Amino acid sequence: MPKKTTNSRALDAGLLTLRVAVGATLFAHGAQKLLGWFGGPGIDGTTAGMQHMGFEPAKTSAVAAGVSEAAGGLVALGVGTRVAAAAGAAAMIAAADVHRPSGFFAQEGGFEYPAVLGLASAALALTGPGRYSVDAVVKHPLSREGAGIAALVASAAGAAGVLTRRKKALALKVG
């Protein structure tokens, strides 16, 4: 049997670092959308942006995106990590799709940034928060591995539905 080389404390510290970085970034973006914090547009500006991008109903889409991203604050704290991270991943799937026509790199308006945030969020939904988290202390049933997988599947299905509806709305505008 191979010798275990992963230091559990280092792994937990790495998960804490990832959670705080991804969670704080998602929270800030959600707060921009919902509340206008950090120079953001607030819910009215976000609604207008969603309508321009073809998301219908625009206000519902704006609120859903803002709440999904603001849940990143929970990820940073390690509270409801698996479910909150799955919600962030779904929001980033939609954001990456919007940026996809511009290619990969962010400096060209591409999907690089939302893809990395989304994949990091998905990784946290799968791994969980590690021992340095509220989830580890309270051991809530939603902290279990199966909850993260189920939340990711549900979030991906929801994002697919939203993007399908967006593509239909954009086709009607062109047609």
mmCIF file of C-alpha atoms in Angstrom:
data_model
loop_
_atom_site.group_PDB
_atom_site.id
_atom_site.type_symbol
_atom_site.label_atom_id
_atom_site.label_comp_id
_atom_site.label_asym_id
_atom_site.label_seq_id
_atom_site.Cartn_x
_atom_site.Cartn_y
_atom_site.Cartn_z
ATOM 1 C CA MET A 1 0.000 0.000 0.000
ATOM 2 C CA PRO A 2 1.439 3.419 -0.956
ATOM 3 C CA LYS A 3 2.397 5.748 1.853
ATOM 4 C CA LYS A 4 -0.084 8.600 2.341
ATOM 5 C CA THR A 5 1.711 11.816 1.429
ATOM 6 C CA THR A 6 -1.098 14.351 1.760
ATOM 7 C CA ASN A 7 -0.875 16.376 4.940
ATOM 8 C CA SER A 8 -4.471 16.644 6.163
ATOM 9 C CA ARG A 9 -3.864 20.018 7.827
ATOM 10 C CA ALA A 10 -2.298 21.372 4.660
ATOM 11 C CA LEU A 11 -5.269 20.117 2.634
ATOM 12 C CA ASP A 12 -7.713 21.761 5.048
ATOM 13 C CA ALA A 13 -5.703 24.992 4.957
ATOM 14 C CA GLY A 14 -5.762 24.845 1.162
ATOM 15 C CA LEU A 15 -9.536 24.385 1.158
ATOM 16 C CA LEU A 16 -9.880 27.313 3.569
ATOM 17 C CA THR A 17 -7.760 29.484 1.277
ATOM 18 C CA LEU A 18 -9.764 28.460 -1.790
ATOM 19 C CA ARG A 19 -13.093 28.964 0.023
ATOM 20 C CA VAL A 20 -12.193 32.450 1.207
ATOM 21 C CA ALA A 21 -10.876 33.573 -2.193
ATOM 22 C CA VAL A 22 -13.720 32.146 -4.264
ATOM 23 C CA GLY A 23 -16.425 32.896 -1.706
ATOM 24 C CA ALA A 24 -15.388 36.502 -1.135
ATOM 25 C CA THR A 25 -15.142 37.134 -4.876
ATOM 26 C CA LEU A 26 -18.572 35.647 -5.537
ATOM 27 C CA PHE A 27 -20.068 37.550 -2.586
ATOM 28 C CA ALA A 28 -18.688 40.866 -3.874
ATOM 29 C CA HIS A 29 -20.149 40.242 -7.336
ATOM 30 C CA GLY A 30 -23.519 39.296 -5.856
ATOM 31 C CA ALA A 31 -23.529 42.399 -3.647
ATOM 32 C CA GLN A 32 -22.810 44.517 -6.733
ATOM 33 C CA LYS A 33 -25.788 43.020 -8.520
ATOM 34 C CA LEU A 34 -28.250 43.086 -5.636
ATOM 35 C CA LEU A 35 -27.257 46.126 -3.580
ATOM 36 C CA GLY A 36 -25.031 48.282 -5.759
ATOM 37 C CA TRP A 37 -22.113 47.772 -3.382
ATOM 38 C CA PHE A 38 -18.507 47.970 -4.593
ATOM 39 C CA GLY A 39 -19.498 50.196 -7.519
ATOM 40 C CA GLY A 40 -22.071 47.745 -8.839
ATOM 41 C CA PRO A 41 -25.271 48.529 -10.713
ATOM 42 C CA GLY A 42 -27.739 47.355 -8.049
ATOM 43 C CA ILE A 43 -30.822 45.345 -8.876
ATOM 44 C CA ASP A 44 -32.263 47.841 -11.381
ATOM 45 C CA GLY A 45 -29.027 48.094 -13.343
ATOM 46 C CA THR A 46 -28.529 44.342 -13.183
ATOM 47 C CA THR A 47 -32.080 43.807 -14.432
ATOM 48 C CA ALA A 48 -31.399 46.106 -17.398
ATOM 49 C CA GLY A 49 -28.163 44.248 -18.110
ATOM 50 C CA MET A 50 -29.899 40.875 -17.937
ATOM 51 C CA GLN A 51 -32.559 42.075 -20.348
ATOM 52 C CA HIS A 52 -29.879 43.328 -22.749
ATOM 53 C CA MET A 53 -28.127 39.927 -22.575
ATOM 54 C CA GLY A 54 -31.382 38.107 -23.361
ATOM 55 C CA PHE A 55 -32.223 36.702 -19.924
ATOM 56 C CA GLU A 56 -35.994 36.519 -19.450
ATOM 57 C CA PRO A 57 -37.627 37.312 -17.154
ATOM 58 C CA ALA A 58 -34.883 39.843 -16.588
ATOM 59 C CA LYS A 59 -35.600 40.813 -12.971
ATOM 60 C CA THR A 60 -35.973 37.197 -11.851
ATOM 61 C CA SER A 61 -32.697 36.401 -13.602
ATOM 62 C CA ALA A 62 -31.003 39.387 -11.951
ATOM 63 C CA VAL A 63 -32.162 38.345 -8.484
ATOM 64 C CA ALA A 64 -31.223 34.687 -9.075
ATOM 65 C CA ALA A 65 -27.740 35.620 -10.301
ATOM 66 C CA GLY A 66 -27.193 38.045 -7.422
ATOM 67 C CA VAL A 67 -28.379 35.619 -4.754
ATOM 68 C CA SER A 68 -26.374 32.729 -6.257
ATOM 69 C CA GLU A 69 -23.239 34.832 -6.202
ATOM 70 C CA ALA A 70 -23.926 36.429 -2.804
ATOM 71 C CA ALA A 71 -24.112 32.904 -1.382
ATOM 72 C CA GLY A 72 -20.361 32.985 -1.858
ATOM 73 C CA GLY A 73 -20.263 34.686 1.538
ATOM 74 C CA LEU A 74 -21.467 31.410 3.002
ATOM 75 C CA VAL A 75 -18.767 29.555 1.064
ATOM 76 C CA ALA A 76 -16.090 31.841 2.506
ATOM 77 C CA LEU A 77 -17.291 31.077 6.037
ATOM 78 C CA GLY A 78 -17.759 27.387 5.390
ATOM 79 C CA VAL A 79 -21.519 27.472 6.033
ATOM 80 C CA GLY A 80 -23.669 25.366 3.713
ATOM 81 C CA THR A 81 -20.556 25.162 1.597
ATOM 82 C CA ARG A 82 -21.535 22.375 -0.777
ATOM 83 C CA VAL A 83 -24.945 23.840 -1.664
ATOM 84 C CA ALA A 84 -23.795 27.479 -1.727
ATOM 85 C CA ALA A 85 -20.792 26.572 -3.904
ATOM 86 C CA ALA A 86 -23.080 24.697 -6.312
ATOM 87 C CA ALA A 87 -25.243 27.825 -6.602
ATOM 88 C CA GLY A 88 -22.142 29.875 -7.406
ATOM 89 C CA ALA A 89 -21.097 27.319 -10.019
ATOM 90 C CA ALA A 90 -24.497 27.620 -11.716
ATOM 91 C CA ALA A 91 -24.242 31.415 -11.869
ATOM 92 C CA MET A 92 -20.782 31.129 -13.397
ATOM 93 C CA ILE A 93 -21.994 28.616 -16.018
ATOM 94 C CA ALA A 94 -24.429 31.271 -17.224
ATOM 95 C CA ALA A 95 -21.792 34.019 -17.064
ATOM 96 C CA ALA A 96 -19.283 31.905 -18.990
ATOM 97 C CA ASP A 97 -21.873 31.232 -21.680
ATOM 98 C CA VAL A 98 -22.522 34.965 -22.094
ATOM 99 C CA HIS A 99 -18.782 35.571 -22.539
ATOM 100 C CA ARG A 100 -18.144 32.491 -24.724
ATOM 101 C CA PRO A 101 -18.509 34.312 -28.075
ATOM 102 C CA SER A 102 -15.539 36.519 -27.123
ATOM 103 C CA GLY A 103 -13.171 33.562 -26.761
ATOM 104 C CA PHE A 104 -11.264 32.345 -23.735
ATOM 105 C CA PHE A 105 -9.161 35.232 -22.412
ATOM 106 C CA ALA A 106 -10.697 37.770 -20.029
ATOM 107 C CA GLN A 107 -8.847 40.730 -21.571
ATOM 108 C CA GLU A 108 -10.798 40.047 -24.763
ATOM 109 C CA GLY A 109 -14.087 39.762 -22.838
ATOM 110 C CA GLY A 110 -13.861 35.963 -22.856
ATOM 111 C CA PHE A 111 -15.080 33.333 -20.454
ATOM 112 C CA GLU A 112 -11.799 32.656 -18.614
ATOM 113 C CA TYR A 113 -12.756 34.431 -15.366
ATOM 114 C CA PRO A 114 -16.275 33.022 -14.844
ATOM 115 C CA ALA A 115 -15.073 29.571 -15.920
ATOM 116 C CA VAL A 116 -12.333 29.513 -13.274
ATOM 117 C CA LEU A 117 -14.716 30.797 -10.569
ATOM 118 C CA GLY A 118 -17.325 28.254 -11.635
ATOM 119 C CA LEU A 119 -14.925 25.335 -11.683
ATOM 120 C CA ALA A 120 -13.442 26.328 -8.320
ATOM 121 C CA SER A 121 -16.979 26.547 -6.929
ATOM 122 C CA ALA A 122 -17.801 23.115 -8.341
ATOM 123 C CA ALA A 123 -14.635 21.718 -6.755
ATOM 124 C CA LEU A 124 -15.722 23.072 -3.370
ATOM 125 C CA ALA A 125 -19.193 21.568 -3.809
ATOM 126 C CA LEU A 126 -17.514 18.211 -4.408
ATOM 127 C CA THR A 127 -14.774 18.355 -1.754
ATOM 128 C CA GLY A 128 -16.616 20.214 0.959
ATOM 129 C CA PRO A 129 -15.100 22.941 3.093
ATOM 130 C CA GLY A 130 -12.503 21.043 5.102
ATOM 131 C CA ARG A 131 -12.135 21.024 8.862
ATOM 132 C CA TYR A 132 -11.628 24.789 9.235
ATOM 133 C CA SER A 133 -15.291 25.650 8.687
ATOM 134 C CA VAL A 134 -18.615 26.041 10.414
ATOM 135 C CA ASP A 135 -19.869 23.006 8.451
ATOM 136 C CA ALA A 136 -17.214 20.807 10.043
ATOM 137 C CA VAL A 137 -18.289 21.910 13.507
ATOM 138 C CA VAL A 138 -22.068 21.518 13.093
ATOM 139 C CA LYS A 139 -21.999 18.448 10.810
ATOM 140 C CA HIS A 140 -25.271 19.421 9.092
ATOM 141 C CA PRO A 141 -26.688 16.784 6.692
ATOM 142 C CA LEU A 142 -26.189 19.170 3.761
ATOM 143 C CA SER A 143 -22.454 18.993 4.500
ATOM 144 C CA ARG A 144 -22.314 15.416 3.224
ATOM 145 C CA GLU A 145 -20.769 14.475 -0.098
ATOM 146 C CA GLY A 146 -24.081 13.348 -1.606
ATOM 147 C CA ALA A 147 -25.606 16.765 -0.933
ATOM 148 C CA GLY A 148 -22.836 18.444 -2.901
ATOM 149 C CA ILE A 149 -23.253 16.122 -5.852
ATOM 150 C CA ALA A 150 -27.044 16.535 -5.825
ATOM 151 C CA ALA A 151 -26.716 20.322 -5.545
ATOM 152 C CA LEU A 152 -24.277 20.415 -8.466
ATOM 153 C CA VAL A 153 -26.571 18.302 -10.648
ATOM 154 C CA ALA A 154 -29.586 20.463 -9.759
ATOM 155 C CA SER A 155 -27.615 23.679 -10.299
ATOM 156 C CA ALA A 156 -26.288 22.528 -13.669
ATOM 157 C CA ALA A 157 -29.805 21.541 -14.755
ATOM 158 C CA GLY A 158 -31.123 24.921 -13.642
ATOM 159 C CA ALA A 159 -28.362 26.757 -15.489
ATOM 160 C CA ALA A 160 -29.059 24.707 -18.622
ATOM 161 C CA GLY A 161 -32.731 25.659 -18.420
ATOM 162 C CA VAL A 162 -31.935 29.346 -17.997
ATOM 163 C CA LEU A 163 -29.497 29.280 -20.914
ATOM 164 C CA THR A 164 -31.980 27.469 -23.143
ATOM 165 C CA ARG A 165 -34.595 30.116 -22.351
ATOM 166 C CA ARG A 166 -32.002 32.847 -23.051
ATOM 167 C CA LYS A 167 -31.091 31.359 -26.431
ATOM 168 C CA LYS A 168 -34.771 31.233 -27.421
ATOM 169 C CA ALA A 169 -35.272 34.867 -26.339
ATOM 170 C CA LEU A 170 -32.225 35.956 -28.350
ATOM 171 C CA ALA A 171 -33.448 34.032 -31.413
ATOM 172 C CA LEU A 172 -36.784 35.853 -31.212
ATOM 173 C CA LYS A 173 -34.991 39.226 -31.076
ATOM 174 C CA VAL A 174 -32.968 38.384 -34.192
ATOM 175 C CA GLY A 175 -35.893 36.800 -36.052
#
